[in-house]
Short mmCIF file of C-alpha atoms in Angstrom, two decimals:
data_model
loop_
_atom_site.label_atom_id
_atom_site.label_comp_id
_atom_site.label_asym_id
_atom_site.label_seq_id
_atom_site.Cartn_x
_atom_site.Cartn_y
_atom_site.Cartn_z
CA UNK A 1 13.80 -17.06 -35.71
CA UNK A 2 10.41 -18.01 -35.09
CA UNK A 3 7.48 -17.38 -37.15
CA UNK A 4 3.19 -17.80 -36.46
CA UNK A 5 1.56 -18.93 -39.07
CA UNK A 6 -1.59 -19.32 -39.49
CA UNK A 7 -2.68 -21.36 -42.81
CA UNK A 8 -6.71 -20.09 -44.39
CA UNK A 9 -6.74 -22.40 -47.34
CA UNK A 10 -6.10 -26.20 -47.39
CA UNK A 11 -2.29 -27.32 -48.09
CA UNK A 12 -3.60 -29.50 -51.29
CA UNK A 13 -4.70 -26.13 -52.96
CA UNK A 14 -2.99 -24.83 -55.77
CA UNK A 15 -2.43 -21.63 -54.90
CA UNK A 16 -0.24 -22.63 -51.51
CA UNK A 17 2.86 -23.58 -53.98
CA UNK A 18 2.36 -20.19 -55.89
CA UNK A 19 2.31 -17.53 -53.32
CA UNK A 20 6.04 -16.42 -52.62
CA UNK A 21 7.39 -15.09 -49.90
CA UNK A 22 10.92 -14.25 -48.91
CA UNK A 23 12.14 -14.22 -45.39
CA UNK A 24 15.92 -12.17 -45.16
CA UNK A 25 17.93 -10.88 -42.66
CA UNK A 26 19.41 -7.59 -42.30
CA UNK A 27 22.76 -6.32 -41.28
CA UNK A 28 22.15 -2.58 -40.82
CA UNK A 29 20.50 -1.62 -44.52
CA UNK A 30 22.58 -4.57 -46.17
CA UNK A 31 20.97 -7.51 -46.57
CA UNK A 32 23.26 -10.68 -45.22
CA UNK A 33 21.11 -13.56 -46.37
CA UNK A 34 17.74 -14.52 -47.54
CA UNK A 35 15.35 -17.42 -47.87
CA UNK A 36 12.97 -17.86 -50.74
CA UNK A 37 9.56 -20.08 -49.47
CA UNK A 38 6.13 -20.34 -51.21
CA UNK A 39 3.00 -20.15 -48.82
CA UNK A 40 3.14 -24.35 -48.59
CA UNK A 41 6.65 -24.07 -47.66
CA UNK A 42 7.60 -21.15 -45.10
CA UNK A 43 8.07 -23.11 -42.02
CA UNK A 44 7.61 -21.72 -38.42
CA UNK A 45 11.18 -21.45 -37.61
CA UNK A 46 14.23 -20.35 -39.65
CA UNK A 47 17.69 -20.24 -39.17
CA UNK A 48 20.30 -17.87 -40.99
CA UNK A 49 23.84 -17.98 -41.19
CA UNK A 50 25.70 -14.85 -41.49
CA UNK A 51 28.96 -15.45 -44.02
CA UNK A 52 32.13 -14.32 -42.40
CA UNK A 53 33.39 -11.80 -44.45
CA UNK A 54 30.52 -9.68 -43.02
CA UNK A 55 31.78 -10.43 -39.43
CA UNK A 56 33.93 -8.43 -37.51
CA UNK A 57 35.41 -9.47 -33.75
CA UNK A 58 33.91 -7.27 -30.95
CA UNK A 59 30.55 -6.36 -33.15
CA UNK A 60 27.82 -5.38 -32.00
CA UNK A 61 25.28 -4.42 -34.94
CA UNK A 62 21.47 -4.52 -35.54
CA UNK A 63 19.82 -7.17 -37.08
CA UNK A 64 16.53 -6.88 -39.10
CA UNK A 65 14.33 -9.98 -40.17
CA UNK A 66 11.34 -8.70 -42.44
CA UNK A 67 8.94 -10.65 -44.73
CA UNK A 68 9.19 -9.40 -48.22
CA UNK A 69 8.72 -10.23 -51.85
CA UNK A 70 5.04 -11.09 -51.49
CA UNK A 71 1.62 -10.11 -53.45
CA UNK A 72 -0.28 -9.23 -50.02
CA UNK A 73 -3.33 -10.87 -51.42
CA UNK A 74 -1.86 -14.36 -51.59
CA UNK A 75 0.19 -13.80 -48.20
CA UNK A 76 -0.95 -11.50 -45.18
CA UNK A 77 1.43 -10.03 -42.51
CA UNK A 78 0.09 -8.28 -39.78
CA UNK A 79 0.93 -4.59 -40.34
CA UNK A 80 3.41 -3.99 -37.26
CA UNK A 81 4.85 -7.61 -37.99
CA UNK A 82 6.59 -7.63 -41.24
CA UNK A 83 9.77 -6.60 -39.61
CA UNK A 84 11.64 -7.06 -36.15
CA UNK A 85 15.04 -6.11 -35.33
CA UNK A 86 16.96 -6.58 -32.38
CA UNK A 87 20.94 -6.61 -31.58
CA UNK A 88 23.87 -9.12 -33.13
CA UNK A 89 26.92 -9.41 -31.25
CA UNK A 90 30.34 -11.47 -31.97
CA UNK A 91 32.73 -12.64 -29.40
CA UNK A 92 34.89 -10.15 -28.38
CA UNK A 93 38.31 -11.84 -28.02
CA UNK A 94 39.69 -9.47 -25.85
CA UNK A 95 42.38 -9.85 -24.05
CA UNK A 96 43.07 -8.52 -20.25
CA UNK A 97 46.39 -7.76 -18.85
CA UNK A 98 46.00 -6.73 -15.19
CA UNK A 99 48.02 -6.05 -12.20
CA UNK A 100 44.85 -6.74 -9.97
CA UNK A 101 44.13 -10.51 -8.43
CA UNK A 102 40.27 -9.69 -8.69
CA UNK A 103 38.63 -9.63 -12.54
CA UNK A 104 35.13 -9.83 -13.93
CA UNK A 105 34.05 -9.36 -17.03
CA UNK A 106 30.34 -9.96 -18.35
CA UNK A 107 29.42 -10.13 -22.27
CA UNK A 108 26.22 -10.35 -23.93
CA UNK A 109 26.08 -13.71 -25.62
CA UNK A 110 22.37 -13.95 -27.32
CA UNK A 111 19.63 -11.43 -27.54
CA UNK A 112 15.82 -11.86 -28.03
CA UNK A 113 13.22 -10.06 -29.51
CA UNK A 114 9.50 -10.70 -29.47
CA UNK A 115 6.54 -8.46 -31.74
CA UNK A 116 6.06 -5.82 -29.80
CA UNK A 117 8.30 -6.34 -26.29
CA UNK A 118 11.36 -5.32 -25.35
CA UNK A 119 14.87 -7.22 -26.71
CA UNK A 120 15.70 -9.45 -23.83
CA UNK A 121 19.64 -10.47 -23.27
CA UNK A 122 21.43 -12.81 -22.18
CA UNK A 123 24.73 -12.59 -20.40
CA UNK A 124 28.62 -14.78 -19.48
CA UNK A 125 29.91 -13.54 -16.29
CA UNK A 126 33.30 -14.30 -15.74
CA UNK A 127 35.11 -14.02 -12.46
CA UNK A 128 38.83 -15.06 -11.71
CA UNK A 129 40.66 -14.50 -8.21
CA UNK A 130 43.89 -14.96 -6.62
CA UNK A 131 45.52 -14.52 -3.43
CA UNK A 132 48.10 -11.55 -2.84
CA UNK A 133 51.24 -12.37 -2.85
CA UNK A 134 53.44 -12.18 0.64
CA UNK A 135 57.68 -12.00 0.67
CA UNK A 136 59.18 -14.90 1.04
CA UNK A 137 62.79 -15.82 2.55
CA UNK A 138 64.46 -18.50 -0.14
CA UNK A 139 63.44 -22.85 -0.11
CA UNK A 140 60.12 -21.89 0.86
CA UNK A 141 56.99 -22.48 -1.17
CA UNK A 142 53.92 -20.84 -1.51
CA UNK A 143 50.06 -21.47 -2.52
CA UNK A 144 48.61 -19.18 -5.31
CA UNK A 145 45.05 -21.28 -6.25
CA UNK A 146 42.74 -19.48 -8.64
CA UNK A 147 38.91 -19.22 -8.05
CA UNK A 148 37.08 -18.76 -11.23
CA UNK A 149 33.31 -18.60 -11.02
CA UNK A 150 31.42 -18.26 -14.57
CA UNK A 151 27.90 -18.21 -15.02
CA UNK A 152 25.99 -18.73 -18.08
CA UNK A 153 22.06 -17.05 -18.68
CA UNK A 154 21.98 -19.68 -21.83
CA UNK A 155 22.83 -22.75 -19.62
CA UNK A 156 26.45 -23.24 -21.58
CA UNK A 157 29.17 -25.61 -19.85
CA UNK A 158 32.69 -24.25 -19.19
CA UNK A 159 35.82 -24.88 -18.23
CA UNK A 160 39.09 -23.08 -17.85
CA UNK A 161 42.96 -23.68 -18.48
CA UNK A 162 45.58 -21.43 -16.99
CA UNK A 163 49.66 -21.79 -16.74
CA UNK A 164 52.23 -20.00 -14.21
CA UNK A 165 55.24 -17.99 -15.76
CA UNK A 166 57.90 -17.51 -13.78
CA UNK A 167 61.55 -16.77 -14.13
CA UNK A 168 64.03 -19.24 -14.24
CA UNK A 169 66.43 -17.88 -11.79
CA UNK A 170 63.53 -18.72 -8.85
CA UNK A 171 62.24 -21.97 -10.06
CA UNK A 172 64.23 -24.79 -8.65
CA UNK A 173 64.97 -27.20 -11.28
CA UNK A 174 67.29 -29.58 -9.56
CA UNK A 175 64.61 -32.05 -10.59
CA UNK A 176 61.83 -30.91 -11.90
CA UNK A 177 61.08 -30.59 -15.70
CA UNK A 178 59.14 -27.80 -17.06
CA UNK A 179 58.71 -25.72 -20.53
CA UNK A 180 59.98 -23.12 -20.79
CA UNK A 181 60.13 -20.02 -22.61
CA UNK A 182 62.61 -17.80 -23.09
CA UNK A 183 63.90 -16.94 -19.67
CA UNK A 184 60.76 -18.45 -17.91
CA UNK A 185 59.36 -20.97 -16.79
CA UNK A 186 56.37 -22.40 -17.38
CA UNK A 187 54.20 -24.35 -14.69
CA UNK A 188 50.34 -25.62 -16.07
CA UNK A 189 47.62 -25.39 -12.83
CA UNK A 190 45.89 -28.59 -12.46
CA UNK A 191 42.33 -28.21 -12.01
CA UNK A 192 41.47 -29.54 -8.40
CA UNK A 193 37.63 -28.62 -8.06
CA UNK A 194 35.04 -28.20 -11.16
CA UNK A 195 31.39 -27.80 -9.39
CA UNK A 196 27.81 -26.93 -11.65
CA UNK A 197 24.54 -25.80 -10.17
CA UNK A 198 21.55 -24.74 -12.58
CA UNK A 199 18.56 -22.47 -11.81
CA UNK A 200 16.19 -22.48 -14.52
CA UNK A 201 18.58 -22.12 -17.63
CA UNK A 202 21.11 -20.28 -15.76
CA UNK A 203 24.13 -22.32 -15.44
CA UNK A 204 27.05 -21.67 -12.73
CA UNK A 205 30.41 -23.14 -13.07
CA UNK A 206 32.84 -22.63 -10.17
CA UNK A 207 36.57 -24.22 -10.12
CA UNK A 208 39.94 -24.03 -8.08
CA UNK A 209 43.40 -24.77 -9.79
CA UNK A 210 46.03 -25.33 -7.74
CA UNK A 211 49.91 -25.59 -8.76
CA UNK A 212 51.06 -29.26 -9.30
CA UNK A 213 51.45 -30.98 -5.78
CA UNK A 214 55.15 -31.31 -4.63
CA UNK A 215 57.27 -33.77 -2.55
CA UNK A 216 60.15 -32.83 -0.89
CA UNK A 217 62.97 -34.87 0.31
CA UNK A 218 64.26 -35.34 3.95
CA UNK A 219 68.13 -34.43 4.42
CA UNK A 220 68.58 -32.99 0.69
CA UNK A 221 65.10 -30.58 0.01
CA UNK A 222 65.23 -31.86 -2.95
CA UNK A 223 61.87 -31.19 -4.94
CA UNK A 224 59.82 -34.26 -6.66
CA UNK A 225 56.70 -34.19 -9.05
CA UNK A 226 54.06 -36.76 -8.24
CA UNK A 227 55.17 -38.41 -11.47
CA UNK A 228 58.21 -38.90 -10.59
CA UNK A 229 57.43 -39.98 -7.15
CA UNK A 230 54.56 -42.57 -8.93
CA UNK A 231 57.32 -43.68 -11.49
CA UNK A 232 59.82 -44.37 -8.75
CA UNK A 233 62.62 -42.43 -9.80
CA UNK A 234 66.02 -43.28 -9.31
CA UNK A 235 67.20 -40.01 -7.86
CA UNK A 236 64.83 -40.22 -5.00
CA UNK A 237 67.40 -41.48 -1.77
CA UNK A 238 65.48 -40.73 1.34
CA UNK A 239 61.95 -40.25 2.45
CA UNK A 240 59.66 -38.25 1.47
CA UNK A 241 57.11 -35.40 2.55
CA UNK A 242 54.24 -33.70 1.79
CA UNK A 243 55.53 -30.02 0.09
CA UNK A 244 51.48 -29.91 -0.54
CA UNK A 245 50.46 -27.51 -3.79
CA UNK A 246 52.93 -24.94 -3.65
CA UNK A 247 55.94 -23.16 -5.74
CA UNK A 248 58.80 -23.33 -3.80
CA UNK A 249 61.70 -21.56 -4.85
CA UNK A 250 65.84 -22.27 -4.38
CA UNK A 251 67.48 -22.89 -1.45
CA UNK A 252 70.53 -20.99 -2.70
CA UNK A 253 68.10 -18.22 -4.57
CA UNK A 254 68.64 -14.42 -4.66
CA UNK A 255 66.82 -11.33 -2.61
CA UNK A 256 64.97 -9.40 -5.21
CA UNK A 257 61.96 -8.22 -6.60
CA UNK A 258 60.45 -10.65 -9.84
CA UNK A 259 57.59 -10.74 -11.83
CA UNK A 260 55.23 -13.62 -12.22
CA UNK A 261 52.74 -14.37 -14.58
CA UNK A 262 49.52 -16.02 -14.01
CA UNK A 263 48.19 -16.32 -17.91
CA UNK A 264 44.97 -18.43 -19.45
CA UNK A 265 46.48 -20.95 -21.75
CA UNK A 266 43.06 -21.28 -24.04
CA UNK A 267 40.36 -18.45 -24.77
CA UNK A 268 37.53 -18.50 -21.39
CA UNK A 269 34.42 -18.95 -22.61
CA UNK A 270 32.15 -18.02 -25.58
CA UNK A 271 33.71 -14.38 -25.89
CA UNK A 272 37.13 -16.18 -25.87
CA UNK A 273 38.42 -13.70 -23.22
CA UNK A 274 42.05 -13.97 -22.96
CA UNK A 275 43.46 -13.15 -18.98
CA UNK A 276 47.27 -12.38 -17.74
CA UNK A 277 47.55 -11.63 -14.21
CA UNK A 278 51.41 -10.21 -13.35
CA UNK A 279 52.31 -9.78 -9.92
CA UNK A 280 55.60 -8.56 -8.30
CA UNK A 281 57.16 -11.59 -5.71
CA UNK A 282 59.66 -10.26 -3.37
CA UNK A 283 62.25 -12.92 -2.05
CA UNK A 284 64.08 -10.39 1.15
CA UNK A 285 65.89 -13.27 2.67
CA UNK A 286 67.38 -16.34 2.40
CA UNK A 287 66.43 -19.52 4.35
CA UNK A 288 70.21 -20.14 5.36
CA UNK A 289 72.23 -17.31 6.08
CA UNK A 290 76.18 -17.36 4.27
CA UNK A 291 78.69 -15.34 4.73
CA UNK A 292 78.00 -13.30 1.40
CA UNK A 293 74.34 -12.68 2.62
CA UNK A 294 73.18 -9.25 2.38
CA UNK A 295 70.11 -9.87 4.99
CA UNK A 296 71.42 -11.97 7.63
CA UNK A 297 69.41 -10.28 10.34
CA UNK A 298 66.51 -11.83 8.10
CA UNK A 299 67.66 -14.37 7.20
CA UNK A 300 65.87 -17.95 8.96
CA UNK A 301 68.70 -20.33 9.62
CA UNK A 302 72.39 -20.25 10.62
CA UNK A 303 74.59 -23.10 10.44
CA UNK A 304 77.33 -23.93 12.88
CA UNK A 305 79.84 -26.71 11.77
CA UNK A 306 79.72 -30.00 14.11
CA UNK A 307 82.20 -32.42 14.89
CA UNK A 308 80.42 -35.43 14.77
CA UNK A 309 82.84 -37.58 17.15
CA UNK A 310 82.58 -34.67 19.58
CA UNK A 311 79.21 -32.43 19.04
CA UNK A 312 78.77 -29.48 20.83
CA UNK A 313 74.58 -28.81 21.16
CA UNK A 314 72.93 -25.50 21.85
CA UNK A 315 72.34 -25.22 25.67
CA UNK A 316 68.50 -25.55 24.64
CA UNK A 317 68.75 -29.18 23.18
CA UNK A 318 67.04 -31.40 24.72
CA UNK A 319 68.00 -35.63 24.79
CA UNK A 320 65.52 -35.70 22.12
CA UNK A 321 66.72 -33.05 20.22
CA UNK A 322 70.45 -34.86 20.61
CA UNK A 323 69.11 -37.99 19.41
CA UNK A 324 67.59 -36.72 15.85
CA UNK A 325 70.85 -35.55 15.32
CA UNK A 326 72.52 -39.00 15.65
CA UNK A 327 70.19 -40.67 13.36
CA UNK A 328 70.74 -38.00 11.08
CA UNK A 329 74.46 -38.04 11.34
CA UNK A 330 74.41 -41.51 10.70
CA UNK A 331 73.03 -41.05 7.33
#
């Protein structure tokens, strides 16, 4: 808090190290802490710290500083002055489990008070989005990013951490690593753009995270991290291409409905708001119909055996068509 003082006698006189004066701070009627100061002493702005046992998570309680203990002829407070109170809040740690790809959530993180005006506030706006999800045939991937745009009234920095849960019976795993836990999955988003623009104190943060970038290789499908990729691994046979951000699951996968999870893996700003966004994936098809396939007519591709010393192409091949399947063969 901040105090005016005015001083009427000299700081060398006597009587400036007699006059007390206490400055304490109110929780409701109990008093939370105090400061004892003599006239010389009181200083013109005061901080209090509020022990934690009188702390509760998601409180929001008045909050009383008043100037007290004094003989009113050694120290004068203007009548209307000798008290202020305004509202205290604590971070509210909630957490959100939602079903929708759009959330917001705003919090009041400070409040003001001035003698004789108004309590002023200050708010965190938080704002996450994803895409909805489409159905999917088996093998192929898809692109979930999340758009999180937080602004701060107090100027505050932030950042954001989330991870993908999915189960492990549509993650293919051939290669890739992850944690997992239980009978998930679990995939961290890497954050791809973190952007900051101020106006006056107000501070906006907006970022995209993306899942990790994949490679995929030509002639097996097989799926590649950019680690591996960068590390050279072994496994790696044939060339690679650009699977681009996506989740891709098996080939050989089955048609249902599953559940994902899109969760924040630390608390989101300063009221620690904790965020799980579930959302049901269909898979109704498989990228290569079988003969135990349950959606052919849906179902993308259909393989016909080839005799490679005597092919027989489609009618609709054309020389080029012919000659890709060669160099392929030849592998």
């Amino acid at each position: 808090m901040n105090l005016s003082k005015v001083n009427y006698y000299p700081m060398a006189n006597g009587d400036m190290e007699e006059a007390k004066v206490n400055v304490s701070l109110y929780q409701g009627k109990d008093k939370v802490a105090s400061n004892a100061y003599t006239a010389k002493t009181l200083p013109k702005s005061i901080k209090f710290k509020v022990q934690s046992n009188k702390l509760e998570v998601n409180q929001k309680k008045p909050y009383t500083v008043k100037i007290e203990g004094h003989n009113k002829n050694d120290i004068d407070v203007i009548s209307d002055a000798a008290a202020i109170t305004t509202d205290g809040y604590t971070s509210s740690e909630r957490s959100f489990n939602t079903s929708d790809t759009s959330f917001s959530h705003t919090g009041v993180i400070m409040t003001e008070r001035e003698i004789k005006k108004d309590m002023k506030v200050y708010n965190e706006t938080l704002k996450v989005n994803m895409n909805e999800l489409q159905r999917k045939r088996t093998g192929y991937g898809f692109e979930n990013p999340i758009d999180v745009v937080y602004t701060n009234e107090l100027g505050q920095e932030f950042s954001s951490e989330f991870d993908f849960y999915a189960p492990n019976s549509i993650v293919d795993n051939t290669y890739l690593t992850y944690r997992k836990d239980k009978d998930r999955s679990i995939i961290p988003f890497e954050l791809t753009n973190h952007k900051e623009s101020k106006k006056n104190d107000v501070l906006t943060t907006t970022e995209k995270l993306e899942y990790p970038q994949i490679k995929i290789e030509e002639i097996t499908g097989y799926l590649f991290s950019m680690d591996q990729v960068e590390k050279k691994d072994s496994r790696i046979e044939y060339d690679l291409i650009d699977g681009g951000r996506k989740f891709y699951t098996p080939i050989w996968g089955h048609v249902g409905m599953y559940e994902l999870e899109t969760k924040s893996s630390s608390p989101l700003g300063v009221h620690k708001i904790n965020l799980s966004i579930k959302q049901d994936f269909e898979i109704f098809a498989h990228m290569l119909a079988h003969m135990d396939s349950e959606t052919v007519k849906d179902d993308a591709l259909l393989l016909i055996p080839v005799n490679s010393d005597d092919p027989v192409f489609p009618d609709n091949w054309t020389e080029e068509d012919k000659q890709a399947f060669y160099k392929w063969d030849k592998k």
